[in-house]
Short mmCIF file of C-alpha atoms in Angstrom, two decimals:
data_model
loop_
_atom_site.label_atom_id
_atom_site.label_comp_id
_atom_site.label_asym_id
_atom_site.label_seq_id
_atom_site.Cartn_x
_atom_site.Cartn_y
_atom_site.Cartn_z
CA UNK A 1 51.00 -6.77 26.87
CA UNK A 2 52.77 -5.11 24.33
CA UNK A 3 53.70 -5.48 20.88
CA UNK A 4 57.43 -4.31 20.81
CA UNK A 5 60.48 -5.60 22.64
CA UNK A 6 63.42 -3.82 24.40
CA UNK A 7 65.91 -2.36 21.83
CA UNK A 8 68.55 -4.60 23.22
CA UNK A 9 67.08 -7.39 21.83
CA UNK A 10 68.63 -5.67 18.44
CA UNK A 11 72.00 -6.14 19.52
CA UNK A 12 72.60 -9.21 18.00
CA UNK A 13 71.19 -8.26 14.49
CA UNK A 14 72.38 -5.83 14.46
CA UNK A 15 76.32 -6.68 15.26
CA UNK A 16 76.68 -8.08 11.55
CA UNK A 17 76.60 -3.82 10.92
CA UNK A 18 78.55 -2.93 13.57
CA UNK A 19 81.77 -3.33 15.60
CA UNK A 20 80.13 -2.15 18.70
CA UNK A 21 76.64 -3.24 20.39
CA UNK A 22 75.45 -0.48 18.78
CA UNK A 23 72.39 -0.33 20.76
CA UNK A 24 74.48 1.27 23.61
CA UNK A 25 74.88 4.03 21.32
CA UNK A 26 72.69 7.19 22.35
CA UNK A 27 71.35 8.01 18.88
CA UNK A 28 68.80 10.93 18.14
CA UNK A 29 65.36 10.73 17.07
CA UNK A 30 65.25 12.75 13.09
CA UNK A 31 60.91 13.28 13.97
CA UNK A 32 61.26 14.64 17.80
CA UNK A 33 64.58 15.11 18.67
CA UNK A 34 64.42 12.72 21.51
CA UNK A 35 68.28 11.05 22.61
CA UNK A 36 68.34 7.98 23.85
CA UNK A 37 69.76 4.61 24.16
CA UNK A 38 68.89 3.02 21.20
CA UNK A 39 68.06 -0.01 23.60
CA UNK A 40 65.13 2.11 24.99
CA UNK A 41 63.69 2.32 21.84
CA UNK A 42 60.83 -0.13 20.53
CA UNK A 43 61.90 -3.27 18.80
CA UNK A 44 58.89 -4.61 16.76
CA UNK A 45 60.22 -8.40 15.82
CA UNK A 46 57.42 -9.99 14.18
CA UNK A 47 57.37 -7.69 10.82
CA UNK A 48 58.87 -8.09 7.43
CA UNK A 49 62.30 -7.15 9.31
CA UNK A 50 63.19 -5.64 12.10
CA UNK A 51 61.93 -2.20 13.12
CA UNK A 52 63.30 0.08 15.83
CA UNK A 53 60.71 3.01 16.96
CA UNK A 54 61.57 5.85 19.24
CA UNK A 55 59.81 5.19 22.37
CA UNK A 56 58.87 8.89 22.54
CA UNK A 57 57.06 9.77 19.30
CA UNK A 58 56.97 5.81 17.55
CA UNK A 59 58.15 7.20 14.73
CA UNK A 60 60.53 4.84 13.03
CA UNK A 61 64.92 5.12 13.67
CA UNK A 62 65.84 2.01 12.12
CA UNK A 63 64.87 -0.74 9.93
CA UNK A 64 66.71 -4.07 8.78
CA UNK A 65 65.82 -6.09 6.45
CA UNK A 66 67.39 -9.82 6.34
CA UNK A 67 66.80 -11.23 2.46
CA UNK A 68 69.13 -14.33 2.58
CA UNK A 69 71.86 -12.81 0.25
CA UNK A 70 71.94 -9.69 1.50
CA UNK A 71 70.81 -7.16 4.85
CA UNK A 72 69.64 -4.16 4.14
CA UNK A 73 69.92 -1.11 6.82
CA UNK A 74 67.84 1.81 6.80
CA UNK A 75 68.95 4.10 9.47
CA UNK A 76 67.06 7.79 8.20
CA UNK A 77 65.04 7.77 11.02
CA UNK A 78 68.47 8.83 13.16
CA UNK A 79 69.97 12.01 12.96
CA UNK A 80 72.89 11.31 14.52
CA UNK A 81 74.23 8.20 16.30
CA UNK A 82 76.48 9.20 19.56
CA UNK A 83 79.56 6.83 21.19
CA UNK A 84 81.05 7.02 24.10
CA UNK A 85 84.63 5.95 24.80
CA UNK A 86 84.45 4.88 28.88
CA UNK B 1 69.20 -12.45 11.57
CA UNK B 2 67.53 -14.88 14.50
CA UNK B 3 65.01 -12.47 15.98
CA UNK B 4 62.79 -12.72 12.61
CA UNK B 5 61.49 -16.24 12.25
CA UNK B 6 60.11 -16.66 8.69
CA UNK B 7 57.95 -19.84 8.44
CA UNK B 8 56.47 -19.72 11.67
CA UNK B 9 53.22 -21.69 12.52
CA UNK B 10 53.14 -23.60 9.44
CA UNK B 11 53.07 -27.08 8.45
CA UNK B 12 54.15 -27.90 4.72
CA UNK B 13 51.51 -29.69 2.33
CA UNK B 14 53.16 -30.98 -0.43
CA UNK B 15 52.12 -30.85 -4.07
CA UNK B 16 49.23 -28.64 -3.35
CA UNK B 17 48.40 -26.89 -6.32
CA UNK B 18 47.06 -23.90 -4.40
CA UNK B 19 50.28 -23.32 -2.74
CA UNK B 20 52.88 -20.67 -3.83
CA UNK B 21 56.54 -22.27 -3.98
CA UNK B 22 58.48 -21.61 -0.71
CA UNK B 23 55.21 -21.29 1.42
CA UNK B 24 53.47 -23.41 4.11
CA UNK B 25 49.80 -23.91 5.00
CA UNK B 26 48.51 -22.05 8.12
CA UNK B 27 45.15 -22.26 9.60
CA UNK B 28 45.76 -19.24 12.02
CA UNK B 29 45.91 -15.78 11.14
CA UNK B 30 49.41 -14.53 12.23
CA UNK B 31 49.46 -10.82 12.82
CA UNK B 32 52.72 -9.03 11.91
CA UNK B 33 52.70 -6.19 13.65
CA UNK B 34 55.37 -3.18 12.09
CA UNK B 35 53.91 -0.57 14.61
CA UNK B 36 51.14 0.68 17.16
CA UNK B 37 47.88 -0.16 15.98
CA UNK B 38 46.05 2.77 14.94
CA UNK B 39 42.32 2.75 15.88
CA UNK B 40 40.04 4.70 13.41
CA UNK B 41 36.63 5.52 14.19
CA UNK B 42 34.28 4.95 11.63
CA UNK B 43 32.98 8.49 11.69
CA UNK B 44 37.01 9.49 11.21
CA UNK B 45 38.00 7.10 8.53
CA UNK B 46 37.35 8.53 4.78
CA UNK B 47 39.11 6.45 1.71
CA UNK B 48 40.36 8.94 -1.27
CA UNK B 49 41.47 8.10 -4.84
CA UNK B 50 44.10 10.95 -5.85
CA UNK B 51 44.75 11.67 -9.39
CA UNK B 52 47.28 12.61 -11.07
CA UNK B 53 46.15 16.02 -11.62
CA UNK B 54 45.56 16.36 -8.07
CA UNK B 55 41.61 15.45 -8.06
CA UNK B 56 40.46 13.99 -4.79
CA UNK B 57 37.36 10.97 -5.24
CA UNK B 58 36.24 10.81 -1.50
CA UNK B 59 34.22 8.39 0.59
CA UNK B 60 33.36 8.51 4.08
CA UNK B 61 32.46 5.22 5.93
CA UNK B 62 28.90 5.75 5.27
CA UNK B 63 29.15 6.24 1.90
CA UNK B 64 31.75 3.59 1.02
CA UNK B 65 28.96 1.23 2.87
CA UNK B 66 26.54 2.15 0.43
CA UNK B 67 28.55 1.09 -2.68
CA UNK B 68 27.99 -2.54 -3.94
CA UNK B 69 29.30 -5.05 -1.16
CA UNK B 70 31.30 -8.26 -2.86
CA UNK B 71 32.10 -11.34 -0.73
CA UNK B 72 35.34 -12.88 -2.16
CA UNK B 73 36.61 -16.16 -1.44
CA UNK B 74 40.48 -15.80 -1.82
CA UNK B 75 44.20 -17.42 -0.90
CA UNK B 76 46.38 -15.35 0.94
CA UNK B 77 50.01 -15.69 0.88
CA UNK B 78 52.15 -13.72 3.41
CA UNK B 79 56.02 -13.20 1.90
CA UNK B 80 57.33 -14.47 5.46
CA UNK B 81 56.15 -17.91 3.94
CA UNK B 82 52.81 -18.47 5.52
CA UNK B 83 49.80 -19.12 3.43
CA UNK B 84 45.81 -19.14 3.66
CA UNK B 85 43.79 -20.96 1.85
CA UNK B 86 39.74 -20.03 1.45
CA UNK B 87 39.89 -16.79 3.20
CA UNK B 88 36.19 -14.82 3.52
CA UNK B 89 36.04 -11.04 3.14
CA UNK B 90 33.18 -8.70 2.24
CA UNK B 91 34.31 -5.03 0.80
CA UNK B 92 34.19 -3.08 -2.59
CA UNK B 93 35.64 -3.80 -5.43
CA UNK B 94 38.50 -1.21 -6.59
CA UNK B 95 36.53 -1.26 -10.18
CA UNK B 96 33.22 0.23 -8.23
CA UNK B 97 35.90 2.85 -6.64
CA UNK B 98 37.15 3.77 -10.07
CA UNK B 99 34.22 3.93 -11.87
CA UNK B 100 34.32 7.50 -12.05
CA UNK B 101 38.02 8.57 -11.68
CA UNK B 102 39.91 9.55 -14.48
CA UNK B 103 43.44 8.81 -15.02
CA UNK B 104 46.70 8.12 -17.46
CA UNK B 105 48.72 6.31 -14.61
CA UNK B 106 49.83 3.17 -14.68
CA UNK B 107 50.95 2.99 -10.87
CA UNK B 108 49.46 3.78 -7.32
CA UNK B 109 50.51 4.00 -3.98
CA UNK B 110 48.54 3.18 -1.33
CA UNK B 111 48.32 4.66 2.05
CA UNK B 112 47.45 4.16 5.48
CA UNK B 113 46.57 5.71 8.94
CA UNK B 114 49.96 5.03 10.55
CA UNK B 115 52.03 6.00 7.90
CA UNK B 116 52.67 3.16 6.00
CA UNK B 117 52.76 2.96 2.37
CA UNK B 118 52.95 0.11 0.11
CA UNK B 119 53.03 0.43 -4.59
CA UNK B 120 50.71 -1.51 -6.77
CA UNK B 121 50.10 -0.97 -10.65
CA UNK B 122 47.43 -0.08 -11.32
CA UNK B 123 46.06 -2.87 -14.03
CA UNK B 124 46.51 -5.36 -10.61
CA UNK B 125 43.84 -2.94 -8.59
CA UNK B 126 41.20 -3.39 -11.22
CA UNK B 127 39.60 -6.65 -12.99
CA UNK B 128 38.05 -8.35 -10.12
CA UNK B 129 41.37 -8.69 -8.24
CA UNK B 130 41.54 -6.03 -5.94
CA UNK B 131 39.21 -5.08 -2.99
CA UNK B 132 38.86 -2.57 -0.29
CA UNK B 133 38.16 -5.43 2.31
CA UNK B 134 35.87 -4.14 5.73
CA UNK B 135 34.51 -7.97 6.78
CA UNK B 136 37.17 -11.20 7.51
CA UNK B 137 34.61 -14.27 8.41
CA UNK B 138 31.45 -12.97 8.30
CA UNK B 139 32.82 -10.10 11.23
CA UNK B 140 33.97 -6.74 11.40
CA UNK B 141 37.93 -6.23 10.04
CA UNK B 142 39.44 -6.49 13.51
CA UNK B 143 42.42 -3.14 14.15
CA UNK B 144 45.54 -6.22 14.43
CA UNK B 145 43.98 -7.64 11.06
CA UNK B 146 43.81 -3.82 9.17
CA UNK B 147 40.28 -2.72 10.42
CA UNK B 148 38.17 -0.73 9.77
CA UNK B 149 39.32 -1.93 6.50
CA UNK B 150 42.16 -2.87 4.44
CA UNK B 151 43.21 -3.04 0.48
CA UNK B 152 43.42 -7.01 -0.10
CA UNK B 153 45.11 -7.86 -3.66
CA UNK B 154 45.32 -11.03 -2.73
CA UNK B 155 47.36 -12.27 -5.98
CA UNK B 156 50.60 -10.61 -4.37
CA UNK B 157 51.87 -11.14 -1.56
CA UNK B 158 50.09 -9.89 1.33
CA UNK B 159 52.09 -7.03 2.54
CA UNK B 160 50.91 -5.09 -0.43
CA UNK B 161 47.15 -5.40 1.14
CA UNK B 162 48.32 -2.50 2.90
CA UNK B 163 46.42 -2.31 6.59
CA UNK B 164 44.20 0.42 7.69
CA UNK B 165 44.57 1.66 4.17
CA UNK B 166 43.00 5.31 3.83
CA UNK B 167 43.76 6.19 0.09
CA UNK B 168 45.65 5.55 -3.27
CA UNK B 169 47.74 7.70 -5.19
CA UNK B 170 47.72 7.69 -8.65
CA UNK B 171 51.53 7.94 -9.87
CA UNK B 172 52.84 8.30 -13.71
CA UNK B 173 55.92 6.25 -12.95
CA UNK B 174 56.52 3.24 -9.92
CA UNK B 175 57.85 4.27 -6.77
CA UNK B 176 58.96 2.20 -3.86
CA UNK B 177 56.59 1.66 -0.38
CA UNK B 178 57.18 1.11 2.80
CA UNK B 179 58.71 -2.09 2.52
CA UNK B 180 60.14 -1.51 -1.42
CA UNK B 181 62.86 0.80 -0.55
CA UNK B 182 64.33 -1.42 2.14
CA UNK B 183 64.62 -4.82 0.40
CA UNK B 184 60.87 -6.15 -0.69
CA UNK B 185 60.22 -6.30 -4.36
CA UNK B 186 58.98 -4.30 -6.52
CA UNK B 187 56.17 -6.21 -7.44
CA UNK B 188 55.50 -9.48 -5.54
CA UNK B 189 54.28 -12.04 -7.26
CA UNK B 190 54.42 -15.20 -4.92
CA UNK B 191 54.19 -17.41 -7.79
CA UNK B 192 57.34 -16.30 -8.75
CA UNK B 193 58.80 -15.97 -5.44
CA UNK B 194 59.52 -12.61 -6.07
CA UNK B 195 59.94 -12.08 -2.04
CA UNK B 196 63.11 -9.48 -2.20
CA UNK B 197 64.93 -7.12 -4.92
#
């Protein structure tokens, strides 16, 4: 058993950020260079917030942090975030 | 933001003295897991104390045994509301481990295998407040629970008892961890609820 989910569990915290399910978006690992769907990547739920790791090096994409007042988004983990229009 | 379920396994106990406010009693240990375990081998793991001036104090698992062992009775109060009351640990005291560094700073960072990184000042390291923890009941620190061993400061909030710790820095001003520069406080005091910036 592991101790991540799919990224697509992200989707819906992640759609107070964005207009899109953003974790259809292919989006580039910053450590390895791996592209993927971001709903490959590893979703680690029961931390401080939510953490999305690269399924290819774990090295961290994205973070979110839900404090009540505010959510805070970390995405330097991504070097680029791609969309297709299909 | 559903998928993150503060307050999970708790029950609240009202008008206990020994709780925080905003926190429930646990009797579990809940395990929040922000990555892949690492698993150190004793003979791998070493604990270092950098200074300022770029001195390295080293220990390796061995030696770190051989310094004076404390068992500490503590509560333990997790910022995702769950608190533990009478915890048992065995490990050294951070005032044995800085017995013979030398240093102007007023802030660490601490790190660990894994990468992550969590700030403490450091007048809440020494004192008799601060330990680096390598027993949790009378057993071994297990990997989910920080082993081979862990920093517990267990008068903040636990995410700055940073897991699988491997070393503080000494720093001349506060920087933010891991957790600080995406939303945690600063500091942490669960007294004051200071959960968030």
């Amino acid at each position: 058993m592991t101790d991540y989910l799919d990224g697509n569990a992200a989707a819906g915290p992640l759609s107070e950020f964005f207009a899109i399910d953003v974790t259809t978006a292919r989006g580039r690992c910053l450590h390895c260079g791996r592209t993927d769907a971001l709903a490959t990547a590893q979703l680690y739920p029961n931390s401080h917030g939510l953490l999305l790791r690269c399924p290819g090096c774990t090295e961290i994409l994205l973070r979110l942090v839900d404090t009540g007042d505010t959510v805070c988004l970390d995405l330097h983990g991504l070097s680029f975030v791609e969309l297709h229009r299909d | 933001m559903g998928i993150v379920s503060p307050g999970f396994f708790g029950r609240r106990r009202q008008g206990d003295p020994a709780l925080p406010p905003g926190q429930y009693l646990t009797e579990s240990f809940p395990v929040l897991s922000a990555g892949p375990t690492p698993r150190i081998a004793p003979e791998e793991w070493e604990f270092t104390i950098t200074t300022e001036t770029g001195q390295v104090h080293r220990w390796s698992w061995d030696e770190f045994l051989a310094l004076k062992q404390d068992d500490v009775t503590q509560d333990i109060h997790c910022v995702t509301s769950w608190s533990k009351l009478g915890t048992s640990w065995r490990g050294v005291s951070l005032d044995t481990l800085f017995e013979s560094v030398e240093s102007d700073c007023e802030f660490t960072m601490a790190h660990s295998y894994g990468g992550y990184t969590t700030n403490v000042p450091l007048d809440d390291l020494l004192g008799g407040k601060a330990w680096i923890a390598h027993e949790f009941d009378g057993e071994a620190l297990e990997p989910a629970h920080g082993g081979p061993a862990r920093l517990l400061v267990p008068h903040l909030y636990f995410w700055k008892s940073a897991k699988w710790v491997r070393g503080l820095e000494l720093l001349r001003q506060d920087e933010p961890g891991f957790w600080e520069s995406n939303g945690y406080h600063m500091y942490g005091d669960p007294w004051r609820e200071e959960r968030y910036w």
